[in-house]
CSV table of C-alpha atoms in Angstrom, one decimal:
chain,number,residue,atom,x,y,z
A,1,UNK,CA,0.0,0.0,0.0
A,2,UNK,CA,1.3,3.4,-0.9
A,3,UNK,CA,0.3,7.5,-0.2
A,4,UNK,CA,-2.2,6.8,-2.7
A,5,UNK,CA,-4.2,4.4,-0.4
A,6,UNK,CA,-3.9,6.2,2.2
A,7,UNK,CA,-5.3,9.8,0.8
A,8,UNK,CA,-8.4,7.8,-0.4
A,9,UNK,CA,-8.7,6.0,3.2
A,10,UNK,CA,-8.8,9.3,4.9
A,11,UNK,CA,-11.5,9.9,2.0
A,12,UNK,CA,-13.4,7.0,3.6
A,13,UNK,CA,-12.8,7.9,7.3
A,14,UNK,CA,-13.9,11.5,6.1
A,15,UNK,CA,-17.3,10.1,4.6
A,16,UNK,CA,-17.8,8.1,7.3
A,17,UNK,CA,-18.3,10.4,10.2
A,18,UNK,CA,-20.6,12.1,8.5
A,19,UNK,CA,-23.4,9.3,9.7
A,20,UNK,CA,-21.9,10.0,13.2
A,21,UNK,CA,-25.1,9.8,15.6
A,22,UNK,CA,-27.6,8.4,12.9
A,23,UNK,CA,-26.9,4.7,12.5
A,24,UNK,CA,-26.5,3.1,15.7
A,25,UNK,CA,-26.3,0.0,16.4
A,26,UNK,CA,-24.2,-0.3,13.1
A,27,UNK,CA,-21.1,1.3,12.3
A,28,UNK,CA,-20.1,4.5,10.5
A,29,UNK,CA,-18.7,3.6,7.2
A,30,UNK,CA,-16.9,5.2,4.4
A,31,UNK,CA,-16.4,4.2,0.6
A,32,UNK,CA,-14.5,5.3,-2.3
A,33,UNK,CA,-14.3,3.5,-5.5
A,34,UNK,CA,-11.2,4.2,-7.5
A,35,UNK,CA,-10.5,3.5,-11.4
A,36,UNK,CA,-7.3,4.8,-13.2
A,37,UNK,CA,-6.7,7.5,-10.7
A,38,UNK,CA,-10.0,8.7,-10.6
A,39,UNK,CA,-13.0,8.8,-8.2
A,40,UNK,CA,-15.5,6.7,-9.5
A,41,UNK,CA,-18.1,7.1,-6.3
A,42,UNK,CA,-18.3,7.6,-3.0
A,43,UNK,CA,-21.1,6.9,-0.3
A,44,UNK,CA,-21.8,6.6,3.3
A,45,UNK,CA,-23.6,4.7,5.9
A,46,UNK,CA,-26.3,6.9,6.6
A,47,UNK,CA,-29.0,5.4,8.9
A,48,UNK,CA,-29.6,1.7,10.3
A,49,UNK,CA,-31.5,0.0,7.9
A,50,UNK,CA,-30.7,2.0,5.0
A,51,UNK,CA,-27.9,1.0,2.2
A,52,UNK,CA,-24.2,0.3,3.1
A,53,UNK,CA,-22.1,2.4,2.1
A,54,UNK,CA,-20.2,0.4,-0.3
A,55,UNK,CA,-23.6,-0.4,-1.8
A,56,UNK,CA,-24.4,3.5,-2.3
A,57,UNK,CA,-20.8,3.9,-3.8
A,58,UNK,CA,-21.4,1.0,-6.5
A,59,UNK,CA,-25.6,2.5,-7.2
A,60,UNK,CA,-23.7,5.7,-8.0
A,61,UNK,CA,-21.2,4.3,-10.0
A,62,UNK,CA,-22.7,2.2,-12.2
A,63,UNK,CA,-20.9,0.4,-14.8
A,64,UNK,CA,-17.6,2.6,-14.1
A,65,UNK,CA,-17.3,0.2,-11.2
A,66,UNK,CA,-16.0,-2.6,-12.7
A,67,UNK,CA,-12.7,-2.8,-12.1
A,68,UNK,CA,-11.9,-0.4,-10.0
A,69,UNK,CA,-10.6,-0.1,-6.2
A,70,UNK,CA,-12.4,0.2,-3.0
A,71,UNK,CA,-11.3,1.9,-0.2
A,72,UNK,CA,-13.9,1.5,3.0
A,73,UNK,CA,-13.2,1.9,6.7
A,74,UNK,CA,-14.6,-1.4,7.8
A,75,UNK,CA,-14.4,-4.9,5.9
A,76,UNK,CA,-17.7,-5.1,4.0
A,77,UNK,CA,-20.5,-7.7,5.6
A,78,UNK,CA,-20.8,-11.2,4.6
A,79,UNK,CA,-24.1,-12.2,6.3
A,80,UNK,CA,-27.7,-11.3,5.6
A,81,UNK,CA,-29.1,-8.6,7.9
A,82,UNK,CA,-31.5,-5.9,7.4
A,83,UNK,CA,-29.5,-5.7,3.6
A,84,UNK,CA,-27.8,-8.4,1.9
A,85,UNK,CA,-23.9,-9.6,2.4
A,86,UNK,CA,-22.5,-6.2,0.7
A,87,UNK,CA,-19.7,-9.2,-0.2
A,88,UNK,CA,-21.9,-10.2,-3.3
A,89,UNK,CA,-22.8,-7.1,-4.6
A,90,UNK,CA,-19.0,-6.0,-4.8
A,91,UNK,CA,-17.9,-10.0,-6.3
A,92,UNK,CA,-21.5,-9.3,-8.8
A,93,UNK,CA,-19.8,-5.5,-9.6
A,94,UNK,CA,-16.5,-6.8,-10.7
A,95,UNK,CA,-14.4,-5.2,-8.0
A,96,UNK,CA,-11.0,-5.6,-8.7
A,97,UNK,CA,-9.3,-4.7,-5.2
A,98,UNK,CA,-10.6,-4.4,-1.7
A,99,UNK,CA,-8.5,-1.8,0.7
A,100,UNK,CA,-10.2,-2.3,4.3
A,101,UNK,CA,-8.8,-0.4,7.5
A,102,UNK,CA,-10.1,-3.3,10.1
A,103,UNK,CA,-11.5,-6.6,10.4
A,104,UNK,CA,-14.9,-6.0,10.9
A,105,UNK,CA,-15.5,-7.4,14.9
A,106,UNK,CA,-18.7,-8.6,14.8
A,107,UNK,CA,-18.6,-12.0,14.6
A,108,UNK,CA,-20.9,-12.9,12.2
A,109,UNK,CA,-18.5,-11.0,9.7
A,110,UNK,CA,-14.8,-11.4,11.9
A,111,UNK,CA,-13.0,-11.9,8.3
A,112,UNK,CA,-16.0,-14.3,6.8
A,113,UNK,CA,-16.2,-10.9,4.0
A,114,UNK,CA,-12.0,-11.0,3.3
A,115,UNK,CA,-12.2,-14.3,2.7
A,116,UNK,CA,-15.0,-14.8,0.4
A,117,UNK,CA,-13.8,-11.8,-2.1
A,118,UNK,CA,-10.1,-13.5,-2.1
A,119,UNK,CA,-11.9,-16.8,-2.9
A,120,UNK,CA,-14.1,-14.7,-5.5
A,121,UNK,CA,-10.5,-13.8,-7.0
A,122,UNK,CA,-10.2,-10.1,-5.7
A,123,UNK,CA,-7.1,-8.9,-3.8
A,124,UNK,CA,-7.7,-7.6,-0.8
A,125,UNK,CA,-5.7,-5.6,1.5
A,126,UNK,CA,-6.2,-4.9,5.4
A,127,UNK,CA,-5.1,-3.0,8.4
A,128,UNK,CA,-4.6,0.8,6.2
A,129,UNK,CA,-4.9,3.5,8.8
A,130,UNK,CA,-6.0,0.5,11.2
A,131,UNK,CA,-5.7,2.7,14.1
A,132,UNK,CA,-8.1,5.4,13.3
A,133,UNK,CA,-10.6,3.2,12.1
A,134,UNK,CA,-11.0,1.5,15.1
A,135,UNK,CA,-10.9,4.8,17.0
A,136,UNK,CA,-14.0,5.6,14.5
A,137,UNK,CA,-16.0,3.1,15.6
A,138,UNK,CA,-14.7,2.7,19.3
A,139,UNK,CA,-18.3,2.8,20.5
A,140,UNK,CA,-19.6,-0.1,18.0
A,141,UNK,CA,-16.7,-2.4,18.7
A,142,UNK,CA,-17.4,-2.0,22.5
A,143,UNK,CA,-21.1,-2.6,21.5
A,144,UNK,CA,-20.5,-5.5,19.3
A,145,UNK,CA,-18.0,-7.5,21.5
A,146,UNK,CA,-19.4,-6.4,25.1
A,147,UNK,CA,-22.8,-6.0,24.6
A,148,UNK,CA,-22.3,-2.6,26.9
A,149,UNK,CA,-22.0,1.3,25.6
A,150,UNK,CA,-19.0,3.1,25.2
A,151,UNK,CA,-19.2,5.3,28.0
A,152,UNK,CA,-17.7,8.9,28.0
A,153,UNK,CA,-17.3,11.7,31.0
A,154,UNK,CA,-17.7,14.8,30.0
A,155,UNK,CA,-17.1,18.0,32.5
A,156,UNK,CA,-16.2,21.3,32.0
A,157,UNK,CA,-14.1,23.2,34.6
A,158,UNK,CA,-12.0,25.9,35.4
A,159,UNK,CA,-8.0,25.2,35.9
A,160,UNK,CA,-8.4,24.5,39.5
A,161,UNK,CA,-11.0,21.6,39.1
A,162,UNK,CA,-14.1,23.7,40.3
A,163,UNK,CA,-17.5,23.5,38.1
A,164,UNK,CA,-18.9,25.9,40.3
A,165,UNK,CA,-19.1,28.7,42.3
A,166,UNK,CA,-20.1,27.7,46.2
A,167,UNK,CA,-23.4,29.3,45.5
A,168,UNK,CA,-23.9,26.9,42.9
A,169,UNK,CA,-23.3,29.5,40.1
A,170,UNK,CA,-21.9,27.8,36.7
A,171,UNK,CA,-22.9,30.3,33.9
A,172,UNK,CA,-20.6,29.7,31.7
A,173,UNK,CA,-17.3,28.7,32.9
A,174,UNK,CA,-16.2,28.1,29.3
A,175,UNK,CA,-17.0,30.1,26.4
A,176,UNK,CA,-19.1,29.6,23.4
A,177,UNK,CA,-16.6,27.6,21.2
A,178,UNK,CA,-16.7,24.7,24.0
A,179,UNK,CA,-20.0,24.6,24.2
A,180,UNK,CA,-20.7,24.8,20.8
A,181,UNK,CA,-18.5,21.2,20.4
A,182,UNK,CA,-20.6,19.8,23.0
A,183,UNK,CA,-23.7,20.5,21.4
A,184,UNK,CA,-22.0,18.7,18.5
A,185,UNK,CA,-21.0,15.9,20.8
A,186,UNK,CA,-24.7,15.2,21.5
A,187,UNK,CA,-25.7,15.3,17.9
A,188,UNK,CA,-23.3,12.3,17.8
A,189,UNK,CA,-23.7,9.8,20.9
A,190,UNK,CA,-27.2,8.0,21.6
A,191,UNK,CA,-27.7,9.1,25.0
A,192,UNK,CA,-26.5,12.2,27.3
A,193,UNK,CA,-26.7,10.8,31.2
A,194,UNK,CA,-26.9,13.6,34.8
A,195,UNK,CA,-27.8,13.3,37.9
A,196,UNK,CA,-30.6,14.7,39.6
A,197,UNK,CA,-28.5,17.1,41.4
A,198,UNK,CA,-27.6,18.3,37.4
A,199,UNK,CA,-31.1,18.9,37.1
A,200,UNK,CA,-32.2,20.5,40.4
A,201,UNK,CA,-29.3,23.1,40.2
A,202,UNK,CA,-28.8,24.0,36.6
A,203,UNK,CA,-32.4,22.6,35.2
A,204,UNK,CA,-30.6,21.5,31.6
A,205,UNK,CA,-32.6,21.0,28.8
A,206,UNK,CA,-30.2,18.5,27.4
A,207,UNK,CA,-30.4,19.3,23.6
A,208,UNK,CA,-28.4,19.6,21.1
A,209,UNK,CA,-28.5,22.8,19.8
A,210,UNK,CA,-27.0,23.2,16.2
A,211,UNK,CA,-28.6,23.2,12.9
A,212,UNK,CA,-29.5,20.0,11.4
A,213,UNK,CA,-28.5,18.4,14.7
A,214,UNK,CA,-31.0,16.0,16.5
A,215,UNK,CA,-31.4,15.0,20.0
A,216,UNK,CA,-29.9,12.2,22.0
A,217,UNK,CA,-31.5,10.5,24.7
A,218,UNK,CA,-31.8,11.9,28.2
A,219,UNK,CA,-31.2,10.3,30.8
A,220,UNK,CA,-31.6,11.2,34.0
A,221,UNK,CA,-30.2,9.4,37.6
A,222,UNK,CA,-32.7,10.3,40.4
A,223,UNK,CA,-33.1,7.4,43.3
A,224,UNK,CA,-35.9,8.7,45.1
A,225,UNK,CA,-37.6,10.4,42.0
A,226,UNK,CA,-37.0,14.5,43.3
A,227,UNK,CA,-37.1,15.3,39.7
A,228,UNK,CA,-39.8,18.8,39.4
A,229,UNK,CA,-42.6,18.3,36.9
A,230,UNK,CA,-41.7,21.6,35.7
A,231,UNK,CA,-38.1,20.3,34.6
A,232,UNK,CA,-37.1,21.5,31.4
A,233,UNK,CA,-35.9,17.7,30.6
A,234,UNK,CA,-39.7,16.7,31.0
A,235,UNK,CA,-41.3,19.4,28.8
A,236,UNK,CA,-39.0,19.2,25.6
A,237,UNK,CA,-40.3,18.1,21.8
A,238,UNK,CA,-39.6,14.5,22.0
A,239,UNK,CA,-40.8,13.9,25.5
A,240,UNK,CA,-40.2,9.9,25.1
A,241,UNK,CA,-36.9,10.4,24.5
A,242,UNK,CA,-36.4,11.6,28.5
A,243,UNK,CA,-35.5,8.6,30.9
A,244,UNK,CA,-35.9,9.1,34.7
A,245,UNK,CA,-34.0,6.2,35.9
A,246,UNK,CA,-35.2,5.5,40.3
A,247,UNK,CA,-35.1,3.4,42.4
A,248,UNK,CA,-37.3,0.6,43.9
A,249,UNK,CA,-38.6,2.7,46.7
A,250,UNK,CA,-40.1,5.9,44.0
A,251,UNK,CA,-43.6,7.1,45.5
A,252,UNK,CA,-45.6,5.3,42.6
A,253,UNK,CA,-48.1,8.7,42.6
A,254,UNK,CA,-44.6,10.6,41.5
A,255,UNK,CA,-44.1,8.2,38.5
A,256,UNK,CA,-47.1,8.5,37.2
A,257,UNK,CA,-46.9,11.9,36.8
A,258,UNK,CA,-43.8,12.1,35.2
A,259,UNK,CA,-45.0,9.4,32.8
A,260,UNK,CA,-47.9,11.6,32.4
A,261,UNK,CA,-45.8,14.0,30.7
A,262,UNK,CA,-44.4,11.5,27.9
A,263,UNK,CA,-41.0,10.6,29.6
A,264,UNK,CA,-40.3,7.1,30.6
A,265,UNK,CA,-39.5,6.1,34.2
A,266,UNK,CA,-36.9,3.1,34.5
A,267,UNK,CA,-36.6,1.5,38.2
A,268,UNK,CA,-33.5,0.0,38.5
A,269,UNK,CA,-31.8,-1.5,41.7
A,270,UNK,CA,-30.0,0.8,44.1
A,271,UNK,CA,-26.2,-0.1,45.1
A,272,UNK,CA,-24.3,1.7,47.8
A,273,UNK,CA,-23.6,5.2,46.6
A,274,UNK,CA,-27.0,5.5,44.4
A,275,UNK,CA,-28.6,3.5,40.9
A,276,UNK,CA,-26.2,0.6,39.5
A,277,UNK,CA,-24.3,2.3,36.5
A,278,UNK,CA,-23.5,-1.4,35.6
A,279,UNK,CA,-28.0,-2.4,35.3
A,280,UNK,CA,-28.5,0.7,33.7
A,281,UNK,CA,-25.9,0.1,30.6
A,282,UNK,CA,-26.6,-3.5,30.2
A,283,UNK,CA,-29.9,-2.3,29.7
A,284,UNK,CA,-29.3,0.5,26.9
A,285,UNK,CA,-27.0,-1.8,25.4
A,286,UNK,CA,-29.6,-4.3,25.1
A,287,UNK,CA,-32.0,-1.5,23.5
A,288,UNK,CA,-28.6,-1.0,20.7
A,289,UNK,CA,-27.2,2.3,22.0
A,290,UNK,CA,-23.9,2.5,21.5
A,291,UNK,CA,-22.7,5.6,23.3
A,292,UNK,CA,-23.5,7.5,26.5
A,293,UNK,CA,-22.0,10.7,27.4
A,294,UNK,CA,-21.9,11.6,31.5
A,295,UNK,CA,-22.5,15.3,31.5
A,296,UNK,CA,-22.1,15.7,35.5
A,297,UNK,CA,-22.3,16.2,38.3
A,298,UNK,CA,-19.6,15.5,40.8
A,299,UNK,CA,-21.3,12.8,42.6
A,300,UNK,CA,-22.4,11.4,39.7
A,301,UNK,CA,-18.5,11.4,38.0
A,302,UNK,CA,-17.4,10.1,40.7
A,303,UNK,CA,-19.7,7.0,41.2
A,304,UNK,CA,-19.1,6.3,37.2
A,305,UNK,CA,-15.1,6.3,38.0
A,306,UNK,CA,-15.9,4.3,41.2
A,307,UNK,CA,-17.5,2.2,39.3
A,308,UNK,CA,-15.4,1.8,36.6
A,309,UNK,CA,-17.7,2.2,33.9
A,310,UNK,CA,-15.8,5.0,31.7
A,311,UNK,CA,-14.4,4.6,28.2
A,312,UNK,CA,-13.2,8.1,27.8
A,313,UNK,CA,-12.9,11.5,29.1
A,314,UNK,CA,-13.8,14.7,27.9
A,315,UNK,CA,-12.4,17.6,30.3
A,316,UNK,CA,-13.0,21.2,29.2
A,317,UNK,CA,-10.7,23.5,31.1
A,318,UNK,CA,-11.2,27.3,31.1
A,319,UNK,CA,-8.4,30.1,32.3
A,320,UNK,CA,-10.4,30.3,35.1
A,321,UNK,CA,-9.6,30.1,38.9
A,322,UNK,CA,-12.4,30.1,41.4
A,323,UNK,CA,-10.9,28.7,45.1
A,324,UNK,CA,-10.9,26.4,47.3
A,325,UNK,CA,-14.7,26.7,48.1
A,326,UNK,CA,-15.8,26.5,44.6
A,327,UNK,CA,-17.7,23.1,44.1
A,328,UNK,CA,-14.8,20.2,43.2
A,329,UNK,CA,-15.4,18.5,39.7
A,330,UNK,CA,-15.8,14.9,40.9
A,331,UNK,CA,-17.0,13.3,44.1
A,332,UNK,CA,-15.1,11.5,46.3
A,333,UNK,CA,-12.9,8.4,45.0
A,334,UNK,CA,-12.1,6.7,47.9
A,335,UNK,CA,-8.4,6.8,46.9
A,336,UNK,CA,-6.1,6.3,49.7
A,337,UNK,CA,-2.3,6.4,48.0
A,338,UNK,CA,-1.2,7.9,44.5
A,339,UNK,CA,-0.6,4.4,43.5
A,340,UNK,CA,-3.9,3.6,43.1
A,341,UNK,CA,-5.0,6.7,40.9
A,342,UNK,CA,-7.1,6.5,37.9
A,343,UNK,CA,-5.1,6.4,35.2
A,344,UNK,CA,-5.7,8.4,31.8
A,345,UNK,CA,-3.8,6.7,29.0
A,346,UNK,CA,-3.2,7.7,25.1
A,347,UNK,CA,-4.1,11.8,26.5
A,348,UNK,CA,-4.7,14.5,24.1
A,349,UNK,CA,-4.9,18.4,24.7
A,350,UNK,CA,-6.5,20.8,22.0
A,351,UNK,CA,-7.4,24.3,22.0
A,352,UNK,CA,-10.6,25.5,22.0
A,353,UNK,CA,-10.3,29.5,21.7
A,354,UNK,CA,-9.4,30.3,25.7
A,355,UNK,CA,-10.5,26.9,27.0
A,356,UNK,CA,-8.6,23.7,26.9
A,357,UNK,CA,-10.0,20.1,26.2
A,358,UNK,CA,-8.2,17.1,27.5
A,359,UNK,CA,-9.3,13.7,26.4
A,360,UNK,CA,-7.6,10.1,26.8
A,361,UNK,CA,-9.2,6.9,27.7
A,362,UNK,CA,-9.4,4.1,31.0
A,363,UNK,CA,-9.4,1.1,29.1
């Protein structure tokens, strides 16, 4: 493989995010087909159910796509689904050469599609930008192998760890631009998670605010159901797509209402600390979500780190100092020597006009 295949796998990888958010529980997928030097067709996986993308690439290109190269993120399937094996369609097509980034982990594919187009006579080549393609689709292969979520923590904070003011005050501690890419972030992930103490001091709507965007789930954590009717989570377009998850002990009168006003209500067993992280996942990953982003608050952080349920971590920092009796970012640990730390592994820092974001992963 040469700079050649690499320029038109970034093409894929390029394509590919733009179904970021919209085709859960399948993967985001790229493809570019490639004759003489020349883009043939592209397409991309855009919604579950829909067309893969290497099908869409060989509609657009016709006849032109015989003989020509294909460059895609993911190997193509070889089992029947909600589409046909996309295998056949690219042996029937006359594909001369397969470029893949990864072995497709599910494992009713798991190299089944390599195989058959080598047997079919087309070369194949795989493991191009291998890296970033699984970092793609970090969320599905958790999905796919665990049956569980990819999980990320998101907080915003200023330098010295503080989200807010001791009066509770938190408007904004970053500026625009950082909020702007987490209203992005929730037009990609299925579901954004609080706690009830979120929601009783800020009163979040939990949207995602950018044109075109759509709206995760909401999910909120609230044990003995404290939640106000007038929440701005329970009166938003959508109202289905609120979950109050409580415990066993709710007032039944109190979930009623709430239901009354579209949302669901979820009762899930309590563990020391509050509602078990681990119930709650197993059951969105049962319903096919493949992402959940923690949007705070400290207590809540903290039980997911106790708990050791995180993928990933978002941290917004802003040039901003607020003391020692500002309220800390994440609840208590239980972390007696440095030895036994959370560790952040594979960390990245980018610039966000005056505010920093740090992300790296657990796992």
């Amino acid at each position: 493989m040469n700079d050649l295949d690499e320029r038109y796998m970034r093409m894929a990888l390029r394509l590919a995010r733009r179904g970021a958010g919209r085709t859960s529980p399948n993967p985001l997928v790229g493809a570019v087909l490639i004759r003489a030097g020349r883009v043939v067709a592209t397409g991309y996986h855009r919604l579950a159910g829909d067309d893969h993308a290497e099908i869409i690439a060989l509609k657009r290109g016709g006849s032109a796509a015989r003989g020509s190269t294909l460059y895609i993120n993911l190997e193509p399937c070889n089992h029947q689904g909600r589409t046909p094996p996309c295998t056949l369609s690219l042996i029937h097509a006359g594909i001369r050469r397969v470029v893949a980034g990864m072995v497709d982990p599910n494992p009713l594919v798991a190299g089944r599609g390599v195989r058959r187009l080598r047997r079919a006579g087309i070369e194949v080549d795989v493991g191009l930008l291998g890296d970033e393609c699984r970092r793609l689709n970090e969320a599905f292969v958790k999905s796919i192998t665990r049956r569980l979520p990819f999980v990320v923590l998101k907080l915003a904070a200023s330098l010295d760890g503080k989200i807010a003011t001791f009066t509770g005050d938190s408007r904004w501690i970053t500026d625009e631009g950082a909020r702007l890419y987490v209203h992005r972030l929730r037009n990609q992930v299925d579901a954004v998670l609080v706690g009830i103490g979120t929601v009783l001091a800020d009163d979040p709507q939990l949207t995602c605010r950018v044109p075109g965007g759509r709206n995760p789930l909401r999910i909120v954590l609230d044990r003995r159901l404290r939640i106000p009717l007038s929440a701005r989570v329970l009166r938003e377009a959508e109202p289905e797509k609120t979950i109050v998850v409580t415990g066993p002990r709710a007032p039944r009168g109190k979930i009623r209402l709430v239901q009354s006003l579209g949302a669901r209500v979820w009762e899930l067993p309590v563990t020391q600390g509050g509602i078990s992280l681990a119930a709650l996942l197993k059951k969105l990953g049962r319903m096919g979500l493949l992402s959940v982003m923690i949007e705070g608050g400290a207590d809540t952080a903290g039980r997911a780190l106790r708990e050791k349920v995180v993928d990933k971590i978002l941290f917004f920092y802003a040039p901003k100092i607020l003391g020692a009796e500002g309220r800390d970012m994440i609840g208590t640990l239980g972390i007696r020597r440095v030895s036994r730390c959370t560790r952040i592994r594979d960390v990245e820092v980018k610039r966000l006009g005056r505010d920093f974001l740090v992300s790296g992963y657990l796992k």
